[in-house]
Amino acid sequence: MLDFKLTQEKPASDELATETYELIILGGGPAGLTAAIYAGRSRIETLLLGGSLPGGQPANTDAVENFPGFPEGIDGPELAQRFLAQAERFGAKVTLDNVTAVDFSAQPFTIHTYSKAYQGRAVIVATGATPRRLGVPGEDTFYGRGVSACATCDGFFYRDKETVVVGGGDSALVEGMFLTKFANKVTIIHRRDELRATQIYQEQAFANPKIEFVWDSVLEEVLGEQTVTGVRVKNVKTGESTIIDTAGVFIYIGMEPQTALYEGQLALNEQRYVISDRRQRTNVPGIFVAGDVQDPRYRQVVVAAGTGAIAAMEAERYLGAYPG
Ligand code: NAP
């Protein structure tokens, strides 16, 4: 169980109070929290705005097996909480508040939330990425009533039931295997006949007697009444449509960067990820970026943490702690 003891800001009032910090970090995942550890330890006055729940994707992940230092693996929420405890130990202020607008056009930079305006001389953008949706009929209607993108959160509800998972990457396999702790059967629907997931997860999933694969197939519609009862699936090679009975549909088809707030302010690439150089600098001096919001390729906790550390060290240099 998560035990985040944080400041929960109150909703907006007429007059927004302004708080000023040397560094403001947007996002409370591994990148943002690692940046906060480094900045706090360097005695930079740091605020991290952590959205609704800090911890980022690990907070919604069953187990993280490849973060160095944990040879037996570690529960995702526990890892997230350890990041947070370490950031707070070094003096970073971590606040639960959702950013509603940013102004990166002038120093100091301004960040608006529902309750306050914040100003910072440097900003690290680490707002991550969110699960992509399929965009098929029934998906939105049954979201939260059988459709989910979080097996760790919702898997428990499918004890002794059948579920389907859509996708062929690491997330689909890891979360599909997690679901077998509860469900009778997990059917993984993938649009090709070859998985994208890493070999070790493929081996584990193929060896799991509760997992079945439906290859070369796409989910066309989520079916149900009050809750999900099934999915209509089409084989892309034969064109044949079939219905699979299921109580739950878990969608793991990749991620979208959280960059809507930065449109027109930061340079984004064609996929709308923030563009940065190897020093995590964006096109705006004083604004740095870290984690999945700038990484369509690796998306690993250790990589996000690494870019968070670089961003914090570069922010420190920018703030004048180091010459040059
Ligand atoms: P991903 O690697 O991008 O895989 C997405 C999967 O969804 C692919 O198999 C893709 O099919 C499929 N897909 C995409 N759009 C689709 C659509 N519209 N309809 C049907 N299928 C669709 O995403 P991910 O699995 O979320 O992984 C993201 C990153 O996190 C990766 O870098 C991964 O390594 C990492 N990750 C790591 C771990 C770990 O424990 N190390 C765990 C989870 C995730 P195609 O293959 O045909 O493109």
Coordinates of C-alpha atoms in Angstrom, one line a residue, residues 26 102 104 125-130 255-275 282 289-296:
L26 CA 7.0 19.0 -13.3
V102 CA 3.0 27.1 -18.1
F104 CA 8.2 29.6 -20.5
V125 CA 9.9 18.9 -17.4
A126 CA 9.3 15.3 -16.4
T127 CA 5.6 14.7 -17.1
G128 CA 6.0 11.3 -18.6
A129 CA 3.7 9.5 -20.9
T130 CA 0.2 7.9 -20.6
M255 CA 2.4 5.4 -24.6
E256 CA 1.7 9.0 -25.6
P257 CA 3.9 11.8 -24.2
Q258 CA 2.3 14.3 -21.9
T259 CA 3.2 17.5 -23.8
A260 CA -0.1 19.3 -24.5
L261 CA 0.9 22.1 -22.0
Y262 CA 4.1 22.8 -23.8
E263 CA 2.7 23.2 -27.4
G264 CA 4.1 26.4 -28.8
Q265 CA 6.5 26.8 -25.9
L266 CA 9.0 24.0 -26.3
A267 CA 10.2 22.3 -29.5
L268 CA 8.4 19.0 -29.9
N269 CA 9.2 16.3 -32.5
E270 CA 6.6 14.8 -34.9
Q271 CA 5.4 12.3 -32.3
R272 CA 5.1 15.3 -29.9
Y273 CA 8.0 14.3 -27.6
V274 CA 10.1 17.2 -26.2
I275 CA 13.3 17.6 -28.1
T282 CA 15.4 22.0 -24.4
V289 CA 13.6 17.7 -19.7
A290 CA 13.9 14.1 -18.4
G291 CA 12.2 10.7 -18.6
D292 CA 9.5 9.4 -20.9
V293 CA 8.3 12.8 -22.0
Q294 CA 11.4 13.0 -24.2
D295 CA 12.0 9.3 -24.7
P296 CA 10.0 7.3 -27.3

